[in-house]
Short mmCIF file of C-alpha atoms in Angstrom, two decimals:
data_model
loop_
_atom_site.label_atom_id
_atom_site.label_comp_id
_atom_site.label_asym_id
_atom_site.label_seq_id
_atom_site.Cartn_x
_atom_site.Cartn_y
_atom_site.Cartn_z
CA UNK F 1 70.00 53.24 60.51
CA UNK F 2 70.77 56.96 61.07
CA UNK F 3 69.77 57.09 64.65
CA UNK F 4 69.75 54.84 68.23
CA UNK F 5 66.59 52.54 67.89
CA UNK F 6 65.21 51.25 71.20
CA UNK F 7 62.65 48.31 70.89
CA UNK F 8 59.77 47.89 72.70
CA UNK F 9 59.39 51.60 74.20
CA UNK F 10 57.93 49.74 76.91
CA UNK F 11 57.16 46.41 78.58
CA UNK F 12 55.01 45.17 81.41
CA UNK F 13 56.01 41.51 82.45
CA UNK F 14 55.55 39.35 85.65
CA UNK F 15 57.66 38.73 88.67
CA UNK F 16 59.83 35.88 87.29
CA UNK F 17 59.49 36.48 83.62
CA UNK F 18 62.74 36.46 81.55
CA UNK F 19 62.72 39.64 78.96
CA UNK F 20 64.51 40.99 76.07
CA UNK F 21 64.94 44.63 74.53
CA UNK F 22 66.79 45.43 71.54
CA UNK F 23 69.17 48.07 70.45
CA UNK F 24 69.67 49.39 66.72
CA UNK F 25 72.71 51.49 65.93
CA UNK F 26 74.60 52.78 62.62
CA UNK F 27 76.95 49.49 62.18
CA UNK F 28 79.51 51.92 60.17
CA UNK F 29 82.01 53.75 62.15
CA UNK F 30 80.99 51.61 65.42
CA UNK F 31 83.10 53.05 68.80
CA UNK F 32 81.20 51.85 72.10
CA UNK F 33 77.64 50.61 72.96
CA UNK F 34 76.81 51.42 76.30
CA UNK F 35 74.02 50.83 78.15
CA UNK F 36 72.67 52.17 81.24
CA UNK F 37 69.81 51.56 83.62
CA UNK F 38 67.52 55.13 84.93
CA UNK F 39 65.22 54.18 87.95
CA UNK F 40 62.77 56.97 88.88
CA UNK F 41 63.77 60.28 90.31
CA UNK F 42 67.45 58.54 90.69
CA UNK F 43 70.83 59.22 88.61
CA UNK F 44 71.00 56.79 85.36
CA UNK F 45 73.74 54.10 85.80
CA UNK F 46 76.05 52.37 83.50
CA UNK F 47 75.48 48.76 83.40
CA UNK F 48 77.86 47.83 80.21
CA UNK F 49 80.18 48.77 77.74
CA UNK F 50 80.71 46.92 74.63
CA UNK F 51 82.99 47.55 72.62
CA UNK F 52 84.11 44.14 70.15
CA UNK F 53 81.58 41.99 67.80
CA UNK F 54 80.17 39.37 69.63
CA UNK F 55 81.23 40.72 73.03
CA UNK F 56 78.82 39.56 75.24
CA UNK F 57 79.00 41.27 79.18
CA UNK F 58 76.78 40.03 82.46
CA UNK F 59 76.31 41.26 85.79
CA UNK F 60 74.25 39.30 88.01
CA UNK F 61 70.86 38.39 86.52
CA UNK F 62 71.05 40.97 83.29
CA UNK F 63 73.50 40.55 80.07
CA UNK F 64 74.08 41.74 77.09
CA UNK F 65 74.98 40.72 73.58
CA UNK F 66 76.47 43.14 70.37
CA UNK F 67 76.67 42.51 66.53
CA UNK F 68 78.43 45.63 65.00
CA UNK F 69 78.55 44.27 61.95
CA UNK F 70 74.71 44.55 61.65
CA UNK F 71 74.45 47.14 64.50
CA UNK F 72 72.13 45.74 67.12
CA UNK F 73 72.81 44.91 70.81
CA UNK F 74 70.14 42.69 73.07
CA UNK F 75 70.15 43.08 76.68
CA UNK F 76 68.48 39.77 78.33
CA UNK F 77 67.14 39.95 82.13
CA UNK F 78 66.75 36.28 83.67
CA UNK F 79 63.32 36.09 86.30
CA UNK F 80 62.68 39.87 86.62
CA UNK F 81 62.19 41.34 89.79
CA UNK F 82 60.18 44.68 90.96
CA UNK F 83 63.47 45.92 91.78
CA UNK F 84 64.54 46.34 88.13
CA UNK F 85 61.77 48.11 87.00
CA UNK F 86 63.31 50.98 85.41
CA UNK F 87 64.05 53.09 81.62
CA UNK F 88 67.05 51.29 80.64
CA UNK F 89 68.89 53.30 77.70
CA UNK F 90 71.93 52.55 75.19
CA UNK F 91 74.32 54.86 74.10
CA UNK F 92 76.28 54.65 70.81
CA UNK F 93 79.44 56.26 70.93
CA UNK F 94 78.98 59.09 74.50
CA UNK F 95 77.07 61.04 72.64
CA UNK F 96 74.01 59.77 70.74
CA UNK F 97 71.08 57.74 73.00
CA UNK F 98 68.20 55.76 72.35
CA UNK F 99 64.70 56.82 73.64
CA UNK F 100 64.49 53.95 76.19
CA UNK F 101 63.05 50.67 76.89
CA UNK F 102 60.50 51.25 80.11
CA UNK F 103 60.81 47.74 82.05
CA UNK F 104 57.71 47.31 84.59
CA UNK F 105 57.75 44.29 86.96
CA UNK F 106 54.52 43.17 88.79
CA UNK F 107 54.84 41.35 91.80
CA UNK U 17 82.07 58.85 97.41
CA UNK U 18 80.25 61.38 95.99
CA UNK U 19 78.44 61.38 92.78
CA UNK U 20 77.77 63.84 90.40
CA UNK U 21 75.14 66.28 91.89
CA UNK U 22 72.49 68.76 90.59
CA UNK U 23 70.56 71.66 91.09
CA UNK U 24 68.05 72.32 91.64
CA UNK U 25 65.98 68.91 91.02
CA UNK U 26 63.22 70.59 89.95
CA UNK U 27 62.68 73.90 88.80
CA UNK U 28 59.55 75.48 87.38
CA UNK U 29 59.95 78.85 85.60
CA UNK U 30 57.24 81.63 83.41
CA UNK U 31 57.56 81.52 79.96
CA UNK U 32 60.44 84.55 79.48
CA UNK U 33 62.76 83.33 82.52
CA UNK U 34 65.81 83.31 82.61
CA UNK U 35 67.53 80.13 84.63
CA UNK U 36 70.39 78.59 85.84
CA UNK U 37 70.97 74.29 86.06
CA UNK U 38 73.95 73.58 88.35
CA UNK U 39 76.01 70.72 87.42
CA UNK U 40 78.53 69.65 90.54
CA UNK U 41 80.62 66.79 88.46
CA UNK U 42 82.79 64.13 90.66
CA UNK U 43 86.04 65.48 92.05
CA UNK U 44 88.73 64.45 89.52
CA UNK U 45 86.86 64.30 86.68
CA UNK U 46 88.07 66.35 83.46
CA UNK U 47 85.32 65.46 81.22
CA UNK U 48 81.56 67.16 81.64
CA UNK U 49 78.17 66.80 79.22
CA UNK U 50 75.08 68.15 78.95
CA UNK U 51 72.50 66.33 77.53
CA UNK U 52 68.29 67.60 77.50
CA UNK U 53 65.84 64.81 77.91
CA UNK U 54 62.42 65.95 76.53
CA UNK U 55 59.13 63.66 77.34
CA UNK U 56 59.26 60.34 75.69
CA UNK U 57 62.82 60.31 74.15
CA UNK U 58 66.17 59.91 75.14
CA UNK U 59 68.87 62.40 75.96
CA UNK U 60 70.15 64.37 73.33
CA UNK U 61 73.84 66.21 73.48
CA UNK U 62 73.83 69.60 74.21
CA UNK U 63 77.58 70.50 74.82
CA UNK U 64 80.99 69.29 76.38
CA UNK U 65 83.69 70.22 78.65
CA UNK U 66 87.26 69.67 79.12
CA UNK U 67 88.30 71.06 82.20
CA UNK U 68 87.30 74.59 81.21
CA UNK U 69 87.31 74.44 77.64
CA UNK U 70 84.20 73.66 76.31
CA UNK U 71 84.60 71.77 72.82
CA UNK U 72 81.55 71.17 71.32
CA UNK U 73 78.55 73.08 71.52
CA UNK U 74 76.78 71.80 68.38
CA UNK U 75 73.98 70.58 70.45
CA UNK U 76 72.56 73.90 71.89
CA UNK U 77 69.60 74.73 70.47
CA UNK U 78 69.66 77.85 70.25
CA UNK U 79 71.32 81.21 71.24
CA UNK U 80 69.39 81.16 74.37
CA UNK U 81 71.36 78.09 75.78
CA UNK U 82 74.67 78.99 77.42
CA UNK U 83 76.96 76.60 79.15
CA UNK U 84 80.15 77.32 81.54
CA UNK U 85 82.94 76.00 83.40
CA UNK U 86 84.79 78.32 84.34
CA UNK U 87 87.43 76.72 86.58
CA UNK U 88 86.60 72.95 85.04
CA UNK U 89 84.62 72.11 87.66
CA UNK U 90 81.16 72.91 88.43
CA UNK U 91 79.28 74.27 85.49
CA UNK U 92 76.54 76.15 84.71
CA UNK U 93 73.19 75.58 82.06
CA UNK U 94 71.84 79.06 81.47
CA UNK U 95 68.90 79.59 79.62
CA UNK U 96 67.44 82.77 78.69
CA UNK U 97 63.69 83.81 77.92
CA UNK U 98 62.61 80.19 78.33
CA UNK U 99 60.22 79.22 76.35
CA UNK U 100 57.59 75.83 76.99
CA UNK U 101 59.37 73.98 74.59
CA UNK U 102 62.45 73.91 76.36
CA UNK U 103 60.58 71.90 79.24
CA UNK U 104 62.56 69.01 79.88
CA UNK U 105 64.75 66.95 82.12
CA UNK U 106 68.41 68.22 81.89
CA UNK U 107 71.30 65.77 83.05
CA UNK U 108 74.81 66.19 83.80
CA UNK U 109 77.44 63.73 83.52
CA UNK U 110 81.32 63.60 84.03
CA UNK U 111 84.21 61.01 82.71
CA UNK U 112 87.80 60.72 84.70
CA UNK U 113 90.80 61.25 82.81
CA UNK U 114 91.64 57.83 80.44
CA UNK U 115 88.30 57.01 79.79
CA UNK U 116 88.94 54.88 76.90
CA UNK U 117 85.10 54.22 75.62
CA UNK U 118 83.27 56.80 77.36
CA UNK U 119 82.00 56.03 80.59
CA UNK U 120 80.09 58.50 82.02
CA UNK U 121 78.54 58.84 85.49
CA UNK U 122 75.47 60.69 85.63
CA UNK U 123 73.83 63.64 87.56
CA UNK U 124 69.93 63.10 88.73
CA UNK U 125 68.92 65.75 86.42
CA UNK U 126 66.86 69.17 86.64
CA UNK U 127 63.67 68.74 85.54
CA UNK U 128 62.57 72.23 83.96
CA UNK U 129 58.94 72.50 83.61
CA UNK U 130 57.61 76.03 81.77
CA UNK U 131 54.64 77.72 82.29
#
């Protein structure tokens, strides 16, 4: 993998639904996953960095897992809410993003 | 405190403009990026900052792109004769010194839209 994979480019789930999106990065050379959360028309906003195979980070109802040995990092949410209905990005290294997961939540 | 701010939020120019994106980073911090987010992908690098010094500018696109910081702290995206396909949503962000793995905090962007 050359480039930051983001999988699904979007989901649509219900108020209360648990979700998953996935992260693909190069596994050689690994230095930081981050990943951040971009609401509309607001600033985007770091939610983790991982930096150690098999790290695994959580803040409130959202965590995160990484495997830099085969380059992927899942980011769970536990019973979604409208409120985090947003693009949420990851970031290998600073400098080299993925094109988003779009999270919708219907009430 | 304050966050990183930007300016203007949204800024619509003729094809052949010239414009300037204001990036005001958080007091403090040494480290500034520029990244351009075009429909339907993520942000891409355009260039980087320390203090004044700008580092790496491998990610301008093309001569028409300039970036400054003069006294390493509010910078400027300039972009002459803009052209449609430079339509896009440009974000700012800043690190504090010591930033081990590369936090950044990030402006709302300038979204550019060319006629």
């Amino acid at each position: 993998i050359l480039n930051v994979e983001q999988s699904p480019q979007s989901l649509h789930v219900q108020e209360g639904d648990s979700t998953n999106f996935t992260c693909s990065f190069p596994s050689s050379n690994f230095y930081a996953l981050h990943w951040y959360r971009w609401e509309t028309a607001k600033s985007p906003e770091a939610l983790f960095v991982m930096t150690l195979n098999g790290d695994e980070k959580k803040k409130g109802r959202i965590s995160a897992t990484l495997n830099t040995k085969e380059g992927y990092s899942y980011l769970y949410i536990k019973g979604s809410q409208p409120e985090d209905s947003a693009t949420y990005l990851c970031a290998s290294g600073m400098l080299v993003f993925g094109a988003g997961t779009i999270l919708r939540v219907k009430s | 405190g304050a966050g990183v701010s930007q300016s203007p939020r949204y800024k619509v120019a003729k094809r052949g403009q010239d414009v300037a994106l204001r990036c005001d980073p958080i007091s403090g911090h040494v480290s500034l990026f520029w990244y351009q987010q075009a429909l339907g992908q993520g942000p891409e690098f355009l260039t980087y900052f320390q203090n004044e010094a700008q580092l790496d500018k491998s990610g301008l696109p093309s001569d028409r792109f300039f970036a400054e910081r003069p006294e390493g702290s509010v910078s400027t995206l300039k972009i002459q004769r803009t052209q449609q396909e430079d339509s896009a949503v440009y974000l700012c962000a800043s690190s504090p010194p010591g930033t081990e793995y590369g936090e950044q905090f990030f402006g709302p962007g300038t979204r550019l839209t060319v006629l």
